[in-house]
Amino acid sequence: MADYDLTSRIAPHLDRHLVFPLLEFLQERELYADDEILKAKIQLLSQTNMVDYAMDIHKALYHTEDVPQEMVGRRVEVVARLKSLEELAAPLISFLQNASLVQELRPDKQYNIQMLHDRFQQIGADQIEALYQYAKFQFECGNYSGAADYLYQYRALCTNSERSLSALWGKLAAEILMQNWDTALEELNRLKEIIDSKSFASPLNQLQNRIWLMHWSLFIFFNHENGRNGIIDLFFQDRYLNAIQTNAHHLLRYVATAVIVNKRRRNMLKELVKVIQQELHSYKDPITEFLECLYVNYDFDGAQKKLKECEQVILNDPFLGKRIEDSNFTTVPLREEFLENARLFVFETYCRIHRCIDISVLAEKLNLNMSYDEALVWITNLIRNSKLEAKIDAVLGTVTMPIVHQNVHEQIIEAMKNLNMRTYLLAKNIVEPAQAAQATR
C-alpha cells in the first residue's frame, strides 16, 4: 500500500515539524523499512534546533552511543543562540509575564509600542523583533507551548503585516502539534480570512498560501468534532477547489472521504464526482476510483474491488487511519464509517438500476462477509435507514423496487436543491473581498 502513500506529496506543503507525526504514523504501520524512516527523521531534524532528539535517533539508527562531532557542535551553537535571544527579549518577556501590565495593552498597536517605549525605555523595536526571533527559536527547539504564547503576544505588538502573518502560521503549527484542536481551528479561520482578503505580490503567491492552508487543515479537520463539515465547507469554495485542481489534486482523497462519511452532506456528491472525472488524468486512488466506478461507469464489480482497496488506504493514511485504544482493542473509527456509508452508496445505486435483486448477489456486491441470514438482517436495516422504497421477499430471497415515475415538478425541485447554497457561496466570494478592500482604505 506504499504506492498510495501521499506523504511525499503532502510534506512539501507542511512545516517540517508537522511532517514528524506523519513519519511516526508510517513507522508504526511499517509501510517502509525502519531505517528509512529514521534517516528521514534525522534529515528533517538537521534543519531544526531539536539536536538532542536527533542524537537519540542517530543512536537508535546506528546502534551506538557515539554521535557525530557536528551534532555536538550544533548543540553548543543552539544553546548559545538561545541564551543570546533570551537576553535580548528579556525586558519584553518580563513585561508580558506581569498580568496587570499586560492589561494596559490595547488593540491599537502603535499605542502599545509608544507606551512601552515611554514607560520602559529598555523596550523598543529591537526587543519586539527579538521576541519574534525568540518565539521562532523556541518553536524550532520543540517548545511549542512557549512558542505559541510568545507568538500570540508578538502579534499584539507587531505592525509589520508580513511578519504578523508569519507569526500566525507559526502559532497555527504550534497549536496543531499540541493537539489543541479548538484553538487551532480558530487560528485556521483567522488565517483563511487574512489570505482571502490580503493583497499578495502575485496571484501565484496567494494560490500557494491557500494550498498550504488546506494541507495544514487536514490535521484539524480529521481530529475536530465538526471537522468533516469544516473540510467540505472549505474545500468546496470555488477559490479553494480551483487551488486543488491547479496544484493539489491529491487532496481529492480527503474531501471525497469526508463526503462519503458525512450523511448530511450527500448533496455535494454530484459536484465531487464531476471534479473527480475532470481530474482523472492528474490523480486517482481507490477512494476516488470507487466513486468513479459507482457513479460514472456503474461498474459494481469494479466498485466492490475498489472498496476492499479503500479499506487498506484508510488504514495506512496518517489522517484517515487515526486509531482509538479501548481496553485491549484498537479501532479505526473512520474505517467503519466509510465502509458503512460506501455500502449504502452501492446499495442505493444498485437498487435504482435493478427492479428485482437476489439478496445473495446483493450481499456479494456489498462485500459482506456474512451468512445469508446475517446479510438479510443487515440489508433490512439498511433499507429502513435509507430513502428507498424497497421491499424484501424473504421467501424468494429478493429485494424488489417499485417503479417510480418522477413528474416534471419533482425534477425541477431536484435540480434546484443546491441553488440556495451555491448562490450564497458565490455572493460570499464576491462580497468578502470587496468589504475587506474597503476596510483597508
Coordinates of C-alpha atoms in Angstrom, one line a residue:
M1 CA 0.0 0.0 0.0
A2 CA 3.1 2.3 -0.1
D3 CA 2.0 3.1 -3.6
Y4 CA -0.9 5.0 -2.2
D5 CA 1.1 6.9 0.5
L6 CA 0.7 10.6 -0.1
T7 CA 3.5 11.7 2.4
S8 CA 5.9 12.7 -0.4
R9 CA 3.2 14.9 -2.0
I10 CA 1.9 16.4 1.3
A11 CA 5.2 17.1 3.1
P12 CA 6.4 19.9 0.8
H13 CA 3.4 21.9 1.8
L14 CA 3.9 21.5 5.5
D15 CA 6.2 23.0 8.1
R16 CA 8.9 20.4 8.7
H17 CA 7.7 19.9 12.3
L18 CA 4.3 18.9 11.0
V19 CA 6.0 16.1 9.0
F20 CA 7.1 14.3 12.1
P21 CA 3.6 13.0 13.1
L22 CA 3.3 11.6 9.5
L23 CA 6.6 9.8 9.8
E24 CA 5.7 8.5 13.3
F25 CA 2.5 7.0 11.8
L26 CA 4.3 5.4 8.8
Q27 CA 6.9 3.9 11.2
E28 CA 4.1 2.4 13.3
R29 CA 2.3 1.0 10.3
E30 CA 5.7 -0.4 8.9
L31 CA 5.0 0.8 5.4
Y32 CA 8.7 1.4 4.9
A33 CA 11.8 -0.1 6.4
D34 CA 12.5 1.3 9.9
D35 CA 16.0 2.6 8.8
E36 CA 14.4 4.6 6.0
I37 CA 12.1 6.4 8.4
L38 CA 14.9 7.1 10.9
K39 CA 17.1 8.5 8.2
A40 CA 14.2 10.7 7.1
K41 CA 13.7 11.9 10.7
I42 CA 17.4 12.8 11.0
Q43 CA 17.3 14.7 7.7
L44 CA 14.3 16.7 9.0
L45 CA 15.9 17.4 12.4
S46 CA 19.1 18.7 10.8
Q47 CA 17.1 21.8 9.8
T48 CA 15.7 22.3 13.3
N49 CA 17.1 23.0 16.8
M50 CA 16.0 19.7 18.2
V51 CA 19.5 18.4 18.4
D52 CA 19.1 16.1 21.4
Y53 CA 16.2 14.3 19.6
A54 CA 18.4 14.0 16.5
M55 CA 21.2 12.5 18.7
D56 CA 18.8 9.9 20.1
I57 CA 17.6 8.9 16.7
H58 CA 21.2 8.6 15.4
K59 CA 22.0 6.3 18.3
A60 CA 18.9 4.1 17.5
L61 CA 19.7 4.0 13.8
Y62 CA 23.4 3.1 14.1
H63 CA 23.2 1.2 17.4
T64 CA 25.9 3.2 19.0
E65 CA 26.3 5.7 21.9
D66 CA 28.6 7.9 19.8
V67 CA 27.3 10.8 17.8
P68 CA 28.9 12.8 15.1
Q69 CA 31.0 15.8 16.2
E70 CA 28.9 18.1 14.0
M71 CA 25.9 17.2 16.2
V72 CA 27.8 18.1 19.3
G73 CA 29.0 21.3 17.8
R74 CA 25.5 22.1 16.6
R75 CA 24.1 21.6 20.1
V76 CA 26.7 24.1 21.5
E77 CA 25.5 26.7 18.9
V78 CA 21.9 26.2 19.7
V79 CA 22.4 26.7 23.4
A80 CA 24.5 29.8 22.9
R81 CA 22.0 31.3 20.4
L82 CA 19.0 30.5 22.8
K83 CA 20.8 32.3 25.6
S84 CA 21.5 35.3 23.5
L85 CA 17.9 35.6 22.2
E86 CA 16.7 35.2 25.8
E87 CA 18.8 38.1 27.0
L88 CA 17.7 40.4 24.1
A89 CA 14.0 39.6 24.7
A90 CA 14.2 39.6 28.5
P91 CA 12.8 43.1 29.2
L92 CA 9.7 42.5 27.0
I93 CA 9.2 38.9 28.3
S94 CA 9.4 40.3 31.9
F95 CA 6.7 42.8 31.0
L96 CA 4.5 40.2 29.3
Q97 CA 4.7 37.9 32.4
N98 CA 3.1 40.7 34.5
A99 CA -0.6 40.3 34.1
S100 CA -1.5 43.7 35.4
L101 CA 0.8 45.4 32.9
V102 CA -0.4 43.3 30.0
Q103 CA -3.9 44.6 30.7
E104 CA -2.8 48.0 29.6
L105 CA -2.2 46.8 26.1
R106 CA -4.8 48.0 23.6
P107 CA -5.9 46.9 20.1
D108 CA -4.0 50.0 18.8
K109 CA -0.6 48.6 18.1
Q110 CA 1.0 52.0 17.6
Y111 CA -0.2 53.0 21.1
N112 CA 1.3 49.8 22.6
I113 CA 4.7 50.4 21.1
Q114 CA 4.8 54.1 22.2
M115 CA 3.5 53.2 25.7
L116 CA 6.2 50.5 26.1
H117 CA 8.9 52.8 24.9
D118 CA 7.8 55.7 27.1
R119 CA 7.3 53.7 30.3
F120 CA 10.0 51.1 29.8
Q121 CA 13.0 52.7 28.0
Q122 CA 14.7 49.4 27.6
I123 CA 11.8 48.1 25.5
G124 CA 11.7 49.2 21.8
A125 CA 11.6 47.9 18.3
D126 CA 14.7 45.7 18.8
Q127 CA 13.1 43.9 21.8
I128 CA 9.9 43.3 19.8
E129 CA 11.9 41.8 16.9
A130 CA 13.9 39.8 19.5
L131 CA 10.6 38.4 20.8
Y132 CA 9.7 37.1 17.4
Q133 CA 13.1 35.5 16.9
Y134 CA 13.0 34.0 20.4
A135 CA 9.5 32.5 19.8
K136 CA 10.6 31.1 16.4
F137 CA 13.7 29.6 18.1
Q138 CA 11.6 28.1 20.8
F139 CA 9.4 26.5 18.1
E140 CA 12.5 25.1 16.3
C141 CA 13.6 23.6 19.7
G142 CA 10.2 21.8 20.0
N143 CA 8.9 24.0 22.8
Y144 CA 5.5 24.5 21.1
S145 CA 3.7 25.8 24.1
G146 CA 6.2 28.6 24.8
A147 CA 6.3 29.5 21.1
A148 CA 2.5 29.7 20.9
D149 CA 2.3 32.1 23.8
Y150 CA 5.1 34.4 22.6
L151 CA 3.8 34.5 19.0
Y152 CA 0.4 35.5 20.3
Q153 CA 1.9 38.3 22.3
Y154 CA 4.1 39.3 19.4
R155 CA 1.1 39.7 17.1
A156 CA -0.4 42.1 19.6
L157 CA 2.6 44.4 19.1
C158 CA 3.8 43.8 15.5
T159 CA 3.0 46.4 12.9
N160 CA 4.6 44.6 10.0
S161 CA 1.8 42.7 8.2
E162 CA 4.2 40.1 6.6
R163 CA 5.8 39.3 10.0
S164 CA 2.4 39.1 11.6
L165 CA 1.2 36.6 9.0
S166 CA 4.4 34.6 9.5
A167 CA 3.7 34.6 13.3
L168 CA 0.1 33.4 12.7
W169 CA 1.4 30.4 10.6
G170 CA 3.8 29.6 13.5
K171 CA 1.0 29.8 16.1
L172 CA -1.2 27.5 14.0
A173 CA 1.6 24.9 13.7
A174 CA 2.2 25.0 17.4
E175 CA -1.5 24.5 18.3
I176 CA -1.7 21.6 15.8
L177 CA 1.4 20.0 17.3
M178 CA -0.1 20.4 20.8
Q179 CA -3.4 18.9 19.5
N180 CA -5.4 21.9 20.7
W181 CA -8.0 21.4 18.0
D182 CA -10.5 24.1 19.1
T183 CA -7.8 26.8 19.2
A184 CA -6.1 25.5 16.1
L185 CA -9.5 25.8 14.2
E186 CA -9.8 29.4 15.4
E187 CA -6.3 30.2 14.1
L188 CA -7.1 28.4 10.8
N189 CA -10.2 30.6 10.3
R190 CA -8.2 33.7 11.2
L191 CA -5.5 32.8 8.7
K192 CA -8.1 32.0 6.0
E193 CA -9.7 35.4 6.4
I194 CA -6.3 37.1 6.0
I195 CA -5.3 35.0 3.0
D196 CA -8.6 35.7 1.2
S197 CA -8.6 39.5 1.9
K198 CA -4.8 40.3 1.7
S199 CA -3.2 41.8 -1.4
F200 CA -0.4 39.4 -2.3
A201 CA 2.5 40.2 -4.5
S202 CA 1.1 37.8 -7.1
P203 CA -1.9 35.6 -7.6
L204 CA 0.5 32.6 -7.5
N205 CA 1.6 33.6 -4.0
Q206 CA -2.0 33.7 -2.8
L207 CA -2.7 30.3 -4.5
Q208 CA 0.3 28.8 -2.7
N209 CA -1.0 30.1 0.7
R210 CA -4.4 28.5 0.0
I211 CA -2.7 25.2 -0.8
W212 CA -0.7 25.4 2.4
L213 CA -3.8 26.2 4.4
M214 CA -5.7 23.2 3.1
H215 CA -2.8 20.8 3.8
W216 CA -2.4 22.1 7.4
S217 CA -6.1 21.9 7.9
L218 CA -6.1 18.1 7.4
F219 CA -4.7 17.7 10.9
I220 CA -7.6 19.7 12.3
F221 CA -10.5 18.5 10.2
F222 CA -9.8 14.8 10.9
N223 CA -9.5 15.4 14.6
H224 CA -12.0 18.1 15.4
E225 CA -15.6 17.0 16.2
N226 CA -17.0 19.2 13.4
G227 CA -14.1 18.7 11.1
R228 CA -15.9 16.7 8.4
N229 CA -18.3 19.6 7.8
G230 CA -15.3 22.0 8.0
I231 CA -13.3 20.3 5.3
I232 CA -16.3 20.2 2.9
D233 CA -17.1 23.9 3.6
L234 CA -13.5 25.0 2.9
F235 CA -12.5 22.7 0.0
F236 CA -15.7 23.2 -2.0
Q237 CA -15.4 27.0 -2.0
D238 CA -14.6 28.0 -5.6
R239 CA -11.2 29.5 -4.8
Y240 CA -10.0 26.5 -2.9
L241 CA -11.5 24.0 -5.3
N242 CA -9.6 25.8 -8.0
A243 CA -6.4 25.6 -6.0
I244 CA -6.9 21.8 -5.6
Q245 CA -7.5 21.4 -9.3
T246 CA -4.4 23.6 -10.1
N247 CA -1.7 22.1 -7.9
A248 CA -3.1 19.8 -5.1
H249 CA -5.1 17.1 -6.8
H250 CA -4.2 14.5 -4.1
L251 CA -6.4 16.4 -1.7
L252 CA -9.4 14.9 -3.5
R253 CA -8.8 11.8 -1.4
Y254 CA -9.7 13.7 1.8
V255 CA -12.6 15.7 0.5
A256 CA -14.0 12.5 -1.1
T257 CA -13.7 10.6 2.2
A258 CA -15.4 13.5 4.1
V259 CA -18.4 13.5 1.7
I260 CA -18.7 9.7 1.8
V261 CA -18.8 9.5 5.7
N262 CA -21.0 12.6 6.1
K263 CA -24.6 11.6 5.6
R264 CA -25.8 15.2 5.9
R265 CA -23.6 16.5 3.1
R266 CA -24.7 14.0 0.4
N267 CA -25.8 17.0 -1.7
M268 CA -22.1 17.6 -2.5
L269 CA -21.7 14.2 -4.1
K270 CA -22.7 15.2 -7.6
E271 CA -20.2 18.1 -7.7
L272 CA -17.5 15.9 -6.2
V273 CA -17.9 13.2 -8.9
K274 CA -17.8 15.9 -11.6
V275 CA -14.4 17.1 -10.2
I276 CA -13.1 13.6 -9.9
Q277 CA -13.9 13.0 -13.6
Q278 CA -12.2 16.2 -14.6
E279 CA -9.0 15.3 -12.7
L280 CA -8.7 11.6 -13.6
H281 CA -5.7 12.4 -15.7
S282 CA -3.9 14.1 -12.8
Y283 CA -4.9 12.0 -9.8
K284 CA -6.8 8.9 -8.8
D285 CA -6.7 6.4 -5.9
P286 CA -9.0 3.6 -4.7
I287 CA -11.3 6.2 -2.9
T288 CA -11.8 8.4 -6.0
E289 CA -11.9 5.3 -8.3
F290 CA -14.7 3.8 -6.1
L291 CA -16.9 6.8 -6.8
E292 CA -16.0 6.8 -10.5
C293 CA -16.9 3.1 -10.8
L294 CA -20.2 3.6 -9.0
Y295 CA -21.5 6.9 -10.3
V296 CA -19.8 7.2 -13.7
N297 CA -19.4 3.7 -15.0
Y298 CA -22.0 1.9 -12.9
D299 CA -19.4 -0.8 -12.6
F300 CA -20.4 -2.7 -9.4
D301 CA -17.7 -5.4 -9.7
G302 CA -15.1 -2.6 -10.0
A303 CA -16.7 -0.7 -7.1
Q304 CA -16.6 -3.9 -5.0
K305 CA -12.9 -4.4 -5.8
K306 CA -12.0 -0.7 -5.0
L307 CA -13.9 -0.9 -1.8
K308 CA -11.5 -3.5 -0.5
E309 CA -8.6 -1.4 -1.5
C310 CA -10.2 1.7 0.1
E311 CA -10.1 -0.1 3.5
Q312 CA -6.3 -0.5 3.2
V313 CA -5.8 3.1 2.0
I314 CA -7.7 4.4 5.1
L315 CA -5.8 2.1 7.5
N316 CA -2.5 3.3 6.1
D317 CA -3.2 7.0 5.7
P318 CA -1.9 9.3 8.6
F319 CA -5.0 11.5 8.6
L320 CA -7.7 8.8 7.9
G321 CA -6.2 5.9 9.9
K322 CA -6.4 7.5 13.3
R323 CA -6.6 4.8 16.0
I324 CA -8.5 4.7 19.2
E325 CA -7.3 2.5 22.0
D326 CA -10.1 0.9 24.0
S327 CA -9.0 -1.6 26.7
N328 CA -7.4 -4.3 24.7
F329 CA -8.9 -3.3 21.4
T330 CA -7.7 -0.8 18.8
T331 CA -10.2 0.6 16.3
V332 CA -10.1 2.9 13.4
P333 CA -13.5 4.7 13.6
L334 CA -13.3 6.3 10.1
R335 CA -12.8 2.9 8.5
E336 CA -16.1 1.6 9.9
E337 CA -18.0 4.7 9.0
F338 CA -16.5 4.7 5.5
L339 CA -17.4 1.1 4.8
E340 CA -20.9 1.5 6.1
N341 CA -21.6 4.6 4.0
A342 CA -19.9 3.3 0.9
R343 CA -22.0 0.1 1.1
L344 CA -25.1 2.3 1.4
F345 CA -24.0 4.1 -1.8
V346 CA -23.6 0.8 -3.6
F347 CA -26.9 -0.5 -2.3
E348 CA -28.9 2.6 -3.4
T349 CA -27.3 2.8 -6.8
Y350 CA -27.7 -0.9 -7.5
C351 CA -31.4 -0.8 -6.4
R352 CA -32.1 2.2 -8.6
I353 CA -30.9 0.3 -11.6
H354 CA -32.4 -3.1 -10.9
R355 CA -36.1 -3.8 -10.2
C356 CA -35.6 -7.2 -8.6
I357 CA -32.3 -8.2 -6.8
D358 CA -31.3 -11.5 -5.3
I359 CA -30.2 -10.9 -1.7
S360 CA -27.2 -13.2 -2.1
V361 CA -26.0 -11.3 -5.1
L362 CA -26.5 -8.0 -3.4
A363 CA -24.6 -9.2 -0.3
E364 CA -21.7 -10.1 -2.7
K365 CA -21.8 -6.6 -4.3
L366 CA -21.8 -5.0 -0.9
N367 CA -18.7 -7.1 0.1
L368 CA -20.5 -8.5 3.1
N369 CA -18.7 -11.5 4.7
M370 CA -21.8 -12.8 6.3
S371 CA -24.1 -15.8 6.2
Y372 CA -27.4 -15.4 4.2
D373 CA -29.5 -14.7 7.4
E374 CA -27.0 -12.1 8.7
A375 CA -27.0 -10.4 5.2
L376 CA -30.8 -10.4 5.2
V377 CA -30.9 -8.7 8.6
W378 CA -28.2 -6.2 7.5
I379 CA -29.9 -5.3 4.2
T380 CA -33.3 -5.0 6.0
N381 CA -31.8 -2.4 8.4
L382 CA -30.1 -0.7 5.5
I383 CA -33.5 -0.3 3.7
R384 CA -35.1 1.1 6.9
N385 CA -32.3 3.7 7.2
S386 CA -32.3 4.7 3.5
K387 CA -34.8 6.7 1.5
L388 CA -35.5 3.8 -0.9
E389 CA -39.0 2.3 -1.0
A390 CA -37.6 -1.3 -1.4
K391 CA -39.5 -4.4 -0.3
I392 CA -38.0 -7.7 0.8
D393 CA -39.4 -11.1 -0.1
A394 CA -37.9 -13.4 2.5
V395 CA -39.4 -16.5 0.8
L396 CA -37.9 -15.8 -2.6
G397 CA -34.8 -14.1 -1.1
T398 CA -35.1 -11.0 -3.2
V399 CA -35.3 -7.2 -2.9
T400 CA -37.9 -5.6 -5.1
M401 CA -38.0 -1.9 -6.1
P402 CA -41.3 -0.3 -7.1
I403 CA -41.5 1.7 -10.4
V404 CA -41.5 5.4 -9.5
H405 CA -42.3 7.9 -12.2
Q406 CA -40.8 11.3 -11.3
N407 CA -43.0 14.1 -12.6
V408 CA -41.8 17.4 -14.0
H409 CA -42.3 19.3 -10.8
E410 CA -40.2 16.8 -8.8
Q411 CA -37.4 17.1 -11.5
I412 CA -37.4 20.9 -11.1
I413 CA -37.3 20.6 -7.3
E414 CA -34.4 18.1 -7.5
A415 CA -32.5 20.4 -9.9
M416 CA -33.0 23.4 -7.6
K417 CA -32.0 21.8 -4.3
N418 CA -28.4 23.2 -4.3
L419 CA -29.3 26.6 -5.8
N420 CA -29.5 28.5 -2.5
M421 CA -26.2 27.2 -1.2
R422 CA -24.4 27.8 -4.5
T423 CA -25.9 31.3 -4.7
Y424 CA -24.8 32.0 -1.1
L425 CA -21.2 30.8 -1.7
L426 CA -20.9 32.9 -4.9
A427 CA -22.2 36.0 -3.2
K428 CA -19.9 35.4 -0.3
N429 CA -16.8 35.1 -2.6
I430 CA -17.7 38.4 -4.2
V431 CA -18.7 40.4 -1.1
E432 CA -16.0 39.4 1.4
P433 CA -13.0 40.6 -0.7
A434 CA -14.9 43.9 -1.5
Q435 CA -15.6 44.5 2.1
A436 CA -12.0 43.8 3.1
A437 CA -10.7 46.1 0.4
Q438 CA -13.0 48.9 1.6
A439 CA -11.9 48.4 5.2
T440 CA -8.2 48.9 4.3
R441 CA -8.9 52.2 2.5

